[in-house]
Amino acid sequence: MLAWERADGARVELTLLGPAAMRRLNRRATGRRGLTDVIAFALPQPDGTLLGDVYICRDAARRWVDGVSRSPFPVPRTKRPGNVQRATWNVNEELVRLAVHGTLHVLGYDHPDGPGRTRSAMWRRQERYVRRLHSGGA
């Protein structure tokens, strides 16, 4: 994905956290209480390279897939092929989506909060990369 973004001077590390650790990180990093699925940090270096840390909570991903998400904006879950919203049916695909999402944040992409996020340019790029990765994309 970094190559697709032409982010030659970037390195992103992914870390899986349990729910308690992710809650603590969420509180320290954002001031928000509760479980979140992904948190990303970009660390630009003096030499122009970019280091990033992406933290993902598998339990939060599983909750989303199981339909227990506490999201303030519920997303319809359908099996229609054209649905670019989060209609994931397995945890592994959702983990890939979260890794892509966090990496895009590290690279400087952002999206609005609320329901508009799934219509944003970042979200469309994310879903394109998820499809590419699942199809063995090059």
PDB file of N, CA and C in Angstrom, residues 28-124:
ATOM      1  N   ARG A  28      -5.702   8.339  26.643  1.00  0.00           N
ATOM      2  CA  ARG A  28      -4.487   9.171  26.661  1.00  0.00           C
ATOM      3  C   ARG A  28      -4.323   9.981  25.377  1.00  0.00           C
ATOM      4  N   ALA A  29      -4.624   9.375  24.242  1.00  0.00           N
ATOM      5  CA  ALA A  29      -4.363  10.024  22.955  1.00  0.00           C
ATOM      6  C   ALA A  29      -5.457  11.000  22.534  1.00  0.00           C
ATOM      7  N   THR A  30      -6.710  10.676  22.851  1.00  0.00           N
ATOM      8  CA  THR A  30      -7.812  11.497  22.353  1.00  0.00           C
ATOM      9  C   THR A  30      -8.653  12.120  23.459  1.00  0.00           C
ATOM     10  N   GLY A  31      -8.475  11.643  24.689  1.00  0.00           N
ATOM     11  CA  GLY A  31      -9.305  12.126  25.782  1.00  0.00           C
ATOM     12  C   GLY A  31     -10.676  11.480  25.827  1.00  0.00           C
ATOM     13  N   ARG A  32     -10.922  10.542  24.918  1.00  0.00           N
ATOM     14  CA  ARG A  32     -12.227   9.874  24.866  1.00  0.00           C
ATOM     15  C   ARG A  32     -12.187   8.585  25.672  1.00  0.00           C
ATOM     16  N   ARG A  33     -13.275   8.326  26.345  1.00  0.00           N
ATOM     17  CA  ARG A  33     -13.413   7.062  27.067  1.00  0.00           C
ATOM     18  C   ARG A  33     -13.998   6.031  26.129  1.00  0.00           C
ATOM     19  N   GLY A  34     -13.692   4.788  26.377  1.00  0.00           N
ATOM     20  CA  GLY A  34     -14.318   3.730  25.607  1.00  0.00           C
ATOM     21  C   GLY A  34     -13.381   3.083  24.609  1.00  0.00           C
ATOM     22  N   LEU A  35     -13.896   2.041  24.009  1.00  0.00           N
ATOM     23  CA  LEU A  35     -13.141   1.239  23.065  1.00  0.00           C
ATOM     24  C   LEU A  35     -13.245   1.844  21.676  1.00  0.00           C
ATOM     25  N   THR A  36     -12.141   1.866  20.974  1.00  0.00           N
ATOM     26  CA  THR A  36     -12.139   2.269  19.575  1.00  0.00           C
ATOM     27  C   THR A  36     -11.419   1.193  18.775  1.00  0.00           C
ATOM     28  N   ASP A  37     -11.589   1.196  17.480  1.00  0.00           N
ATOM     29  CA  ASP A  37     -11.012   0.125  16.668  1.00  0.00           C
ATOM     30  C   ASP A  37      -9.606   0.415  16.174  1.00  0.00           C
ATOM     31  N   VAL A  38      -9.285   1.683  15.879  1.00  0.00           N
ATOM     32  CA  VAL A  38      -7.968   2.005  15.325  1.00  0.00           C
ATOM     33  C   VAL A  38      -7.545   3.405  15.765  1.00  0.00           C
ATOM     34  N   ILE A  39      -6.280   3.542  16.102  1.00  0.00           N
ATOM     35  CA  ILE A  39      -5.669   4.835  16.414  1.00  0.00           C
ATOM     36  C   ILE A  39      -4.336   4.876  15.678  1.00  0.00           C
ATOM     37  N   ALA A  40      -4.060   6.010  15.029  1.00  0.00           N
ATOM     38  CA  ALA A  40      -2.832   6.135  14.243  1.00  0.00           C
ATOM     39  C   ALA A  40      -2.062   7.390  14.642  1.00  0.00           C
ATOM     40  N   PHE A  41      -0.744   7.260  14.626  1.00  0.00           N
ATOM     41  CA  PHE A  41       0.151   8.375  14.922  1.00  0.00           C
ATOM     42  C   PHE A  41       1.171   8.506  13.802  1.00  0.00           C
ATOM     43  N   ALA A  42       1.344   9.713  13.301  1.00  0.00           N
ATOM     44  CA  ALA A  42       2.374   9.997  12.298  1.00  0.00           C
ATOM     45  C   ALA A  42       3.531  10.691  13.000  1.00  0.00           C
ATOM     46  N   LEU A  43       4.751  10.242  12.710  1.00  0.00           N
ATOM     47  CA  LEU A  43       5.943  10.803  13.337  1.00  0.00           C
ATOM     48  C   LEU A  43       6.928  11.231  12.248  1.00  0.00           C
ATOM     49  N   PRO A  44       6.728  12.430  11.663  1.00  0.00           N
ATOM     50  CA  PRO A  44       7.655  12.899  10.632  1.00  0.00           C
ATOM     51  C   PRO A  44       9.063  13.033  11.220  1.00  0.00           C
ATOM     52  N   GLN A  45      10.057  12.613  10.456  1.00  0.00           N
ATOM     53  CA  GLN A  45      11.450  12.631  10.908  1.00  0.00           C
ATOM     54  C   GLN A  45      12.193  13.820  10.296  1.00  0.00           C
ATOM     55  N   PRO A  46      13.248  14.282  10.963  1.00  0.00           N
ATOM     56  CA  PRO A  46      14.010  15.427  10.444  1.00  0.00           C
ATOM     57  C   PRO A  46      14.582  15.194   9.039  1.00  0.00           C
ATOM     58  N   ASP A  47      14.856  13.939   8.692  1.00  0.00           N
ATOM     59  CA  ASP A  47      15.432  13.653   7.370  1.00  0.00           C
ATOM     60  C   ASP A  47      14.361  13.553   6.274  1.00  0.00           C
ATOM     61  N   GLY A  48      13.089  13.853   6.610  1.00  0.00           N
ATOM     62  CA  GLY A  48      12.017  13.827   5.616  1.00  0.00           C
ATOM     63  C   GLY A  48      11.268  12.514   5.528  1.00  0.00           C
ATOM     64  N   THR A  49      11.760  11.487   6.207  1.00  0.00           N
ATOM     65  CA  THR A  49      11.037  10.220   6.205  1.00  0.00           C
ATOM     66  C   THR A  49       9.854  10.319   7.161  1.00  0.00           C
ATOM     67  N   LEU A  50       8.993   9.354   7.078  1.00  0.00           N
ATOM     68  CA  LEU A  50       7.808   9.337   7.917  1.00  0.00           C
ATOM     69  C   LEU A  50       7.705   7.989   8.609  1.00  0.00           C
ATOM     70  N   LEU A  51       7.574   8.029   9.916  1.00  0.00           N
ATOM     71  CA  LEU A  51       7.310   6.823  10.688  1.00  0.00           C
ATOM     72  C   LEU A  51       5.877   6.907  11.195  1.00  0.00           C
ATOM     73  N   GLY A  52       5.215   5.785  11.189  1.00  0.00           N
ATOM     74  CA  GLY A  52       3.849   5.769  11.678  1.00  0.00           C
ATOM     75  C   GLY A  52       3.605   4.568  12.556  1.00  0.00           C
ATOM     76  N   ASP A  53       2.750   4.758  13.530  1.00  0.00           N
ATOM     77  CA  ASP A  53       2.301   3.671  14.395  1.00  0.00           C
ATOM     78  C   ASP A  53       0.789   3.580  14.274  1.00  0.00           C
ATOM     79  N   VAL A  54       0.306   2.384  13.980  1.00  0.00           N
ATOM     80  CA  VAL A  54      -1.129   2.142  13.885  1.00  0.00           C
ATOM     81  C   VAL A  54      -1.476   1.056  14.895  1.00  0.00           C
ATOM     82  N   TYR A  55      -2.405   1.388  15.783  1.00  0.00           N
ATOM     83  CA  TYR A  55      -2.849   0.454  16.818  1.00  0.00           C
ATOM     84  C   TYR A  55      -4.265   0.005  16.478  1.00  0.00           C
ATOM     85  N   ILE A  56      -4.458  -1.312  16.478  1.00  0.00           N
ATOM     86  CA  ILE A  56      -5.738  -1.895  16.097  1.00  0.00           C
ATOM     87  C   ILE A  56      -6.211  -2.817  17.212  1.00  0.00           C
ATOM     88  N   CYS A  57      -7.507  -2.766  17.483  1.00  0.00           N
ATOM     89  CA  CYS A  57      -8.096  -3.650  18.492  1.00  0.00           C
ATOM     90  C   CYS A  57      -8.958  -4.696  17.798  1.00  0.00           C
ATOM     91  N   ARG A  58      -8.507  -5.929  17.832  1.00  0.00           N
ATOM     92  CA  ARG A  58      -9.238  -7.035  17.191  1.00  0.00           C
ATOM     93  C   ARG A  58     -10.630  -7.211  17.797  1.00  0.00           C
ATOM     94  N   ASP A  59     -10.741  -7.031  19.116  1.00  0.00           N
ATOM     95  CA  ASP A  59     -12.049  -7.187  19.758  1.00  0.00           C
ATOM     96  C   ASP A  59     -13.038  -6.137  19.260  1.00  0.00           C
ATOM     97  N   ALA A  60     -12.574  -4.908  19.050  1.00  0.00           N
ATOM     98  CA  ALA A  60     -13.451  -3.865  18.514  1.00  0.00           C
ATOM     99  C   ALA A  60     -13.861  -4.216  17.087  1.00  0.00           C
ATOM    100  N   ALA A  61     -12.926  -4.751  16.309  1.00  0.00           N
ATOM    101  CA  ALA A  61     -13.249  -5.176  14.943  1.00  0.00           C
ATOM    102  C   ALA A  61     -14.281  -6.295  14.979  1.00  0.00           C
ATOM    103  N   ARG A  62     -14.111  -7.225  15.887  1.00  0.00           N
ATOM    104  CA  ARG A  62     -15.065  -8.333  15.998  1.00  0.00           C
ATOM    105  C   ARG A  62     -16.450  -7.809  16.383  1.00  0.00           C
ATOM    106  N   ARG A  63     -16.496  -6.840  17.299  1.00  0.00           N
ATOM    107  CA  ARG A  63     -17.782  -6.260  17.685  1.00  0.00           C
ATOM    108  C   ARG A  63     -18.478  -5.646  16.478  1.00  0.00           C
ATOM    109  N   TRP A  64     -17.675  -4.942  15.652  1.00  0.00           N
ATOM    110  CA  TRP A  64     -18.262  -4.306  14.475  1.00  0.00           C
ATOM    111  C   TRP A  64     -18.850  -5.372  13.543  1.00  0.00           C
ATOM    112  N   VAL A  65     -18.067  -6.387  13.283  1.00  0.00           N
ATOM    113  CA  VAL A  65     -18.503  -7.445  12.375  1.00  0.00           C
ATOM    114  C   VAL A  65     -19.742  -8.142  12.929  1.00  0.00           C
ATOM    115  N   ASP A  66     -19.783  -8.327  14.230  1.00  0.00           N
ATOM    116  CA  ASP A  66     -20.926  -8.991  14.858  1.00  0.00           C
ATOM    117  C   ASP A  66     -22.125  -8.064  15.027  1.00  0.00           C
ATOM    118  N   GLY A  67     -21.974  -6.796  14.629  1.00  0.00           N
ATOM    119  CA  GLY A  67     -23.089  -5.858  14.692  1.00  0.00           C
ATOM    120  C   GLY A  67     -23.324  -5.256  16.051  1.00  0.00           C
ATOM    121  N   VAL A  68     -22.295  -5.260  16.900  1.00  0.00           N
ATOM    122  CA  VAL A  68     -22.451  -4.725  18.252  1.00  0.00           C
ATOM    123  C   VAL A  68     -21.773  -3.365  18.374  1.00  0.00           C
ATOM    124  N   SER A  69     -21.400  -2.771  17.248  1.00  0.00           N
ATOM    125  CA  SER A  69     -20.705  -1.496  17.282  1.00  0.00           C
ATOM    126  C   SER A  69     -21.528  -0.447  18.009  1.00  0.00           C
ATOM    127  N   ARG A  70     -20.845   0.400  18.757  1.00  0.00           N
ATOM    128  CA  ARG A  70     -21.525   1.490  19.457  1.00  0.00           C
ATOM    129  C   ARG A  70     -21.384   2.788  18.675  1.00  0.00           C
ATOM    130  N   SER A  71     -21.217   2.661  17.391  1.00  0.00           N
ATOM    131  CA  SER A  71     -21.038   3.825  16.533  1.00  0.00           C
ATOM    132  C   SER A  71     -22.243   4.754  16.639  1.00  0.00           C
ATOM    133  N   PRO A  72     -22.005   6.065  16.705  1.00  0.00           N
ATOM    134  CA  PRO A  72     -23.122   7.009  16.776  1.00  0.00           C
ATOM    135  C   PRO A  72     -23.872   7.121  15.449  1.00  0.00           C
ATOM    136  N   PHE A  73     -23.319   6.547  14.388  1.00  0.00           N
ATOM    137  CA  PHE A  73     -23.986   6.598  13.081  1.00  0.00           C
ATOM    138  C   PHE A  73     -24.023   5.196  12.504  1.00  0.00           C
ATOM    139  N   PRO A  74     -25.109   4.458  12.779  1.00  0.00           N
ATOM    140  CA  PRO A  74     -25.196   3.082  12.301  1.00  0.00           C
ATOM    141  C   PRO A  74     -25.109   3.021  10.776  1.00  0.00           C
ATOM    142  N   VAL A  75     -24.416   2.020  10.296  1.00  0.00           N
ATOM    143  CA  VAL A  75     -24.246   1.827   8.865  1.00  0.00           C
ATOM    144  C   VAL A  75     -25.075   0.624   8.454  1.00  0.00           C
ATOM    145  N   PRO A  76     -25.890   0.776   7.419  1.00  0.00           N
ATOM    146  CA  PRO A  76     -26.694  -0.371   6.990  1.00  0.00           C
ATOM    147  C   PRO A  76     -25.805  -1.532   6.578  1.00  0.00           C
ATOM    148  N   ARG A  77     -26.160  -2.726   6.963  1.00  0.00           N
ATOM    149  CA  ARG A  77     -25.375  -3.918   6.627  1.00  0.00           C
ATOM    150  C   ARG A  77     -26.155  -4.708   5.592  1.00  0.00           C
ATOM    151  N   THR A  78     -25.716  -4.618   4.363  1.00  0.00           N
ATOM    152  CA  THR A  78     -26.373  -5.355   3.293  1.00  0.00           C
ATOM    153  C   THR A  78     -25.318  -6.129   2.537  1.00  0.00           C
ATOM    154  N   LYS A  79     -25.765  -7.077   1.742  1.00  0.00           N
ATOM    155  CA  LYS A  79     -24.836  -7.859   0.932  1.00  0.00           C
ATOM    156  C   LYS A  79     -24.780  -7.334  -0.497  1.00  0.00           C
ATOM    157  N   ARG A  80     -25.332  -6.154  -0.744  1.00  0.00           N
ATOM    158  CA  ARG A  80     -25.312  -5.605  -2.093  1.00  0.00           C
ATOM    159  C   ARG A  80     -23.882  -5.288  -2.491  1.00  0.00           C
ATOM    160  N   PRO A  81     -23.461  -5.669  -3.707  1.00  0.00           N
ATOM    161  CA  PRO A  81     -22.083  -5.462  -4.137  1.00  0.00           C
ATOM    162  C   PRO A  81     -21.673  -4.002  -4.195  1.00  0.00           C
ATOM    163  N   GLY A  82     -22.591  -3.083  -4.452  1.00  0.00           N
ATOM    164  CA  GLY A  82     -22.223  -1.680  -4.584  1.00  0.00           C
ATOM    165  C   GLY A  82     -22.079  -0.948  -3.267  1.00  0.00           C
ATOM    166  N   ASN A  83     -22.318  -1.601  -2.159  1.00  0.00           N
ATOM    167  CA  ASN A  83     -22.268  -0.932  -0.865  1.00  0.00           C
ATOM    168  C   ASN A  83     -20.827  -0.722  -0.431  1.00  0.00           C
ATOM    169  N   VAL A  84     -20.359   0.537  -0.489  1.00  0.00           N
ATOM    170  CA  VAL A  84     -18.973   0.822  -0.110  1.00  0.00           C
ATOM    171  C   VAL A  84     -18.856   1.121   1.371  1.00  0.00           C
ATOM    172  N   GLN A  85     -19.976   1.074   2.089  1.00  0.00           N
ATOM    173  CA  GLN A  85     -19.908   1.295   3.518  1.00  0.00           C
ATOM    174  C   GLN A  85     -19.401   0.036   4.201  1.00  0.00           C
ATOM    175  N   ARG A  86     -19.183   0.121   5.474  1.00  0.00           N
ATOM    176  CA  ARG A  86     -18.630  -1.002   6.220  1.00  0.00           C
ATOM    177  C   ARG A  86     -19.635  -2.123   6.353  1.00  0.00           C
ATOM    178  N   ALA A  87     -19.724  -2.956   5.363  1.00  0.00           N
ATOM    179  CA  ALA A  87     -20.613  -4.112   5.415  1.00  0.00           C
ATOM    180  C   ALA A  87     -19.746  -5.366   5.429  1.00  0.00           C
ATOM    181  N   THR A  88     -18.802  -5.398   6.322  1.00  0.00           N
ATOM    182  CA  THR A  88     -17.850  -6.492   6.403  1.00  0.00           C
ATOM    183  C   THR A  88     -18.489  -7.692   7.084  1.00  0.00           C
ATOM    184  N   TRP A  89     -18.144  -8.876   6.603  1.00  0.00           N
ATOM    185  CA  TRP A  89     -18.732 -10.070   7.182  1.00  0.00           C
ATOM    186  C   TRP A  89     -17.701 -10.960   7.848  1.00  0.00           C
ATOM    187  N   ASN A  90     -16.427 -10.576   7.843  1.00  0.00           N
ATOM    188  CA  ASN A  90     -15.464 -11.373   8.607  1.00  0.00           C
ATOM    189  C   ASN A  90     -14.401 -10.475   9.235  1.00  0.00           C
ATOM    190  N   VAL A  91     -13.883 -10.931  10.344  1.00  0.00           N
ATOM    191  CA  VAL A  91     -12.953 -10.130  11.138  1.00  0.00           C
ATOM    192  C   VAL A  91     -11.657  -9.874  10.370  1.00  0.00           C
ATOM    193  N   ASN A  92     -11.161 -10.856   9.639  1.00  0.00           N
ATOM    194  CA  ASN A  92      -9.896 -10.647   8.921  1.00  0.00           C
ATOM    195  C   ASN A  92     -10.002  -9.515   7.908  1.00  0.00           C
ATOM    196  N   GLU A  93     -11.105  -9.442   7.186  1.00  0.00           N
ATOM    197  CA  GLU A  93     -11.284  -8.338   6.242  1.00  0.00           C
ATOM    198  C   GLU A  93     -11.353  -7.007   6.969  1.00  0.00           C
ATOM    199  N   GLU A  94     -12.030  -6.994   8.108  1.00  0.00           N
ATOM    200  CA  GLU A  94     -12.125  -5.751   8.881  1.00  0.00           C
ATOM    201  C   GLU A  94     -10.757  -5.340   9.415  1.00  0.00           C
ATOM    202  N   LEU A  95      -9.924  -6.298   9.814  1.00  0.00           N
ATOM    203  CA  LEU A  95      -8.577  -5.961  10.273  1.00  0.00           C
ATOM    204  C   LEU A  95      -7.754  -5.357   9.150  1.00  0.00           C
ATOM    205  N   VAL A  96      -7.887  -5.876   7.945  1.00  0.00           N
ATOM    206  CA  VAL A  96      -7.199  -5.282   6.788  1.00  0.00           C
ATOM    207  C   VAL A  96      -7.703  -3.852   6.583  1.00  0.00           C
ATOM    208  N   ARG A  97      -9.023  -3.670   6.651  1.00  0.00           N
ATOM    209  CA  ARG A  97      -9.609  -2.341   6.481  1.00  0.00           C
ATOM    210  C   ARG A  97      -9.056  -1.374   7.525  1.00  0.00           C
ATOM    211  N   LEU A  98      -8.947  -1.815   8.772  1.00  0.00           N
ATOM    212  CA  LEU A  98      -8.437  -0.941   9.830  1.00  0.00           C
ATOM    213  C   LEU A  98      -6.964  -0.604   9.619  1.00  0.00           C
ATOM    214  N   ALA A  99      -6.186  -1.574   9.145  1.00  0.00           N
ATOM    215  CA  ALA A  99      -4.771  -1.311   8.856  1.00  0.00           C
ATOM    216  C   ALA A  99      -4.638  -0.280   7.737  1.00  0.00           C
ATOM    217  N   VAL A 100      -5.444  -0.421   6.696  1.00  0.00           N
ATOM    218  CA  VAL A 100      -5.430   0.542   5.595  1.00  0.00           C
ATOM    219  C   VAL A 100      -5.882   1.906   6.099  1.00  0.00           C
ATOM    220  N   HIS A 101      -6.953   1.932   6.874  1.00  0.00           N
ATOM    221  CA  HIS A 101      -7.496   3.181   7.406  1.00  0.00           C
ATOM    222  C   HIS A 101      -6.439   3.925   8.236  1.00  0.00           C
ATOM    223  N   GLY A 102      -5.823   3.212   9.167  1.00  0.00           N
ATOM    224  CA  GLY A 102      -4.802   3.836  10.003  1.00  0.00           C
ATOM    225  C   GLY A 102      -3.605   4.313   9.195  1.00  0.00           C
ATOM    226  N   THR A 103      -3.190   3.527   8.210  1.00  0.00           N
ATOM    227  CA  THR A 103      -2.051   3.905   7.371  1.00  0.00           C
ATOM    228  C   THR A 103      -2.367   5.164   6.575  1.00  0.00           C
ATOM    229  N   LEU A 104      -3.582   5.266   6.062  1.00  0.00           N
ATOM    230  CA  LEU A 104      -3.963   6.486   5.340  1.00  0.00           C
ATOM    231  C   LEU A 104      -3.922   7.701   6.259  1.00  0.00           C
ATOM    232  N   HIS A 105      -4.344   7.545   7.509  1.00  0.00           N
ATOM    233  CA  HIS A 105      -4.235   8.653   8.468  1.00  0.00           C
ATOM    234  C   HIS A 105      -2.767   9.030   8.673  1.00  0.00           C
ATOM    235  N   VAL A 106      -1.897   8.041   8.812  1.00  0.00           N
ATOM    236  CA  VAL A 106      -0.463   8.321   8.974  1.00  0.00           C
ATOM    237  C   VAL A 106       0.059   9.133   7.785  1.00  0.00           C
ATOM    238  N   LEU A 107      -0.429   8.818   6.597  1.00  0.00           N
ATOM    239  CA  LEU A 107       0.023   9.502   5.387  1.00  0.00           C
ATOM    240  C   LEU A 107      -0.623  10.870   5.192  1.00  0.00           C
ATOM    241  N   GLY A 108      -1.500  11.259   6.127  1.00  0.00           N
ATOM    242  CA  GLY A 108      -2.065  12.601   6.080  1.00  0.00           C
ATOM    243  C   GLY A 108      -3.495  12.704   5.588  1.00  0.00           C
ATOM    244  N   TYR A 109      -4.116  11.604   5.258  1.00  0.00           N
ATOM    245  CA  TYR A 109      -5.515  11.637   4.823  1.00  0.00           C
ATOM    246  C   TYR A 109      -6.424  11.781   6.030  1.00  0.00           C
ATOM    247  N   ASP A 110      -7.587  12.378   5.795  1.00  0.00           N
ATOM    248  CA  ASP A 110      -8.558  12.522   6.871  1.00  0.00           C
ATOM    249  C   ASP A 110      -9.963  12.442   6.283  1.00  0.00           C
ATOM    250  N   HIS A 111     -10.937  12.320   7.146  1.00  0.00           N
ATOM    251  CA  HIS A 111     -12.335  12.221   6.758  1.00  0.00           C
ATOM    252  C   HIS A 111     -13.156  12.970   7.778  1.00  0.00           C
ATOM    253  N   PRO A 112     -14.355  13.400   7.410  1.00  0.00           N
ATOM    254  CA  PRO A 112     -15.206  14.068   8.395  1.00  0.00           C
ATOM    255  C   PRO A 112     -15.741  13.055   9.404  1.00  0.00           C
ATOM    256  N   ASP A 113     -16.144  13.546  10.560  1.00  0.00           N
ATOM    257  CA  ASP A 113     -16.836  12.700  11.520  1.00  0.00           C
ATOM    258  C   ASP A 113     -18.279  12.547  11.061  1.00  0.00           C
ATOM    259  N   GLY A 114     -18.940  11.556  11.580  1.00  0.00           N
ATOM    260  CA  GLY A 114     -20.349  11.367  11.272  1.00  0.00           C
ATOM    261  C   GLY A 114     -20.577  10.591   9.992  1.00  0.00           C
ATOM    262  N   PRO A 115     -21.813  10.623   9.524  1.00  0.00           N
ATOM    263  CA  PRO A 115     -22.181   9.787   8.381  1.00  0.00           C
ATOM    264  C   PRO A 115     -21.444  10.142   7.091  1.00  0.00           C
ATOM    265  N   GLY A 116     -20.951  11.358   6.949  1.00  0.00           N
ATOM    266  CA  GLY A 116     -20.232  11.751   5.737  1.00  0.00           C
ATOM    267  C   GLY A 116     -18.909  11.043   5.549  1.00  0.00           C
ATOM    268  N   ARG A 117     -18.426  10.408   6.587  1.00  0.00           N
ATOM    269  CA  ARG A 117     -17.112   9.756   6.477  1.00  0.00           C
ATOM    270  C   ARG A 117     -17.081   8.676   5.420  1.00  0.00           C
ATOM    271  N   THR A 118     -18.191   7.953   5.241  1.00  0.00           N
ATOM    272  CA  THR A 118     -18.199   6.858   4.269  1.00  0.00           C
ATOM    273  C   THR A 118     -18.369   7.357   2.839  1.00  0.00           C
ATOM    274  N   ARG A 119     -18.576   8.659   2.679  1.00  0.00           N
ATOM    275  CA  ARG A 119     -18.640   9.244   1.341  1.00  0.00           C
ATOM    276  C   ARG A 119     -17.403  10.071   1.029  1.00  0.00           C
ATOM    277  N   SER A 120     -16.457  10.116   1.947  1.00  0.00           N
ATOM    278  CA  SER A 120     -15.269  10.959   1.776  1.00  0.00           C
ATOM    279  C   SER A 120     -14.279  10.334   0.790  1.00  0.00           C
ATOM    280  N   ALA A 121     -13.391  11.183   0.279  1.00  0.00           N
ATOM    281  CA  ALA A 121     -12.344  10.712  -0.641  1.00  0.00           C
ATOM    282  C   ALA A 121     -11.447   9.690   0.053  1.00  0.00           C
ATOM    283  N   MET A 122     -11.147   9.910   1.333  1.00  0.00           N
ATOM    284  CA  MET A 122     -10.303   8.959   2.059  1.00  0.00           C
ATOM    285  C   MET A 122     -10.977   7.598   2.132  1.00  0.00           C
ATOM    286  N   TRP A 123     -12.273   7.587   2.421  1.00  0.00           N
ATOM    287  CA  TRP A 123     -12.991   6.314   2.552  1.00  0.00           C
ATOM    288  C   TRP A 123     -13.014   5.569   1.228  1.00  0.00           C
ATOM    289  N   ARG A 124     -13.239   6.293   0.145  1.00  0.00           N
ATOM    290  CA  ARG A 124     -13.243   5.642  -1.174  1.00  0.00           C
ATOM    291  C   ARG A 124     -11.870   5.055  -1.493  1.00  0.00           C
TER     292      ARG A 124
END
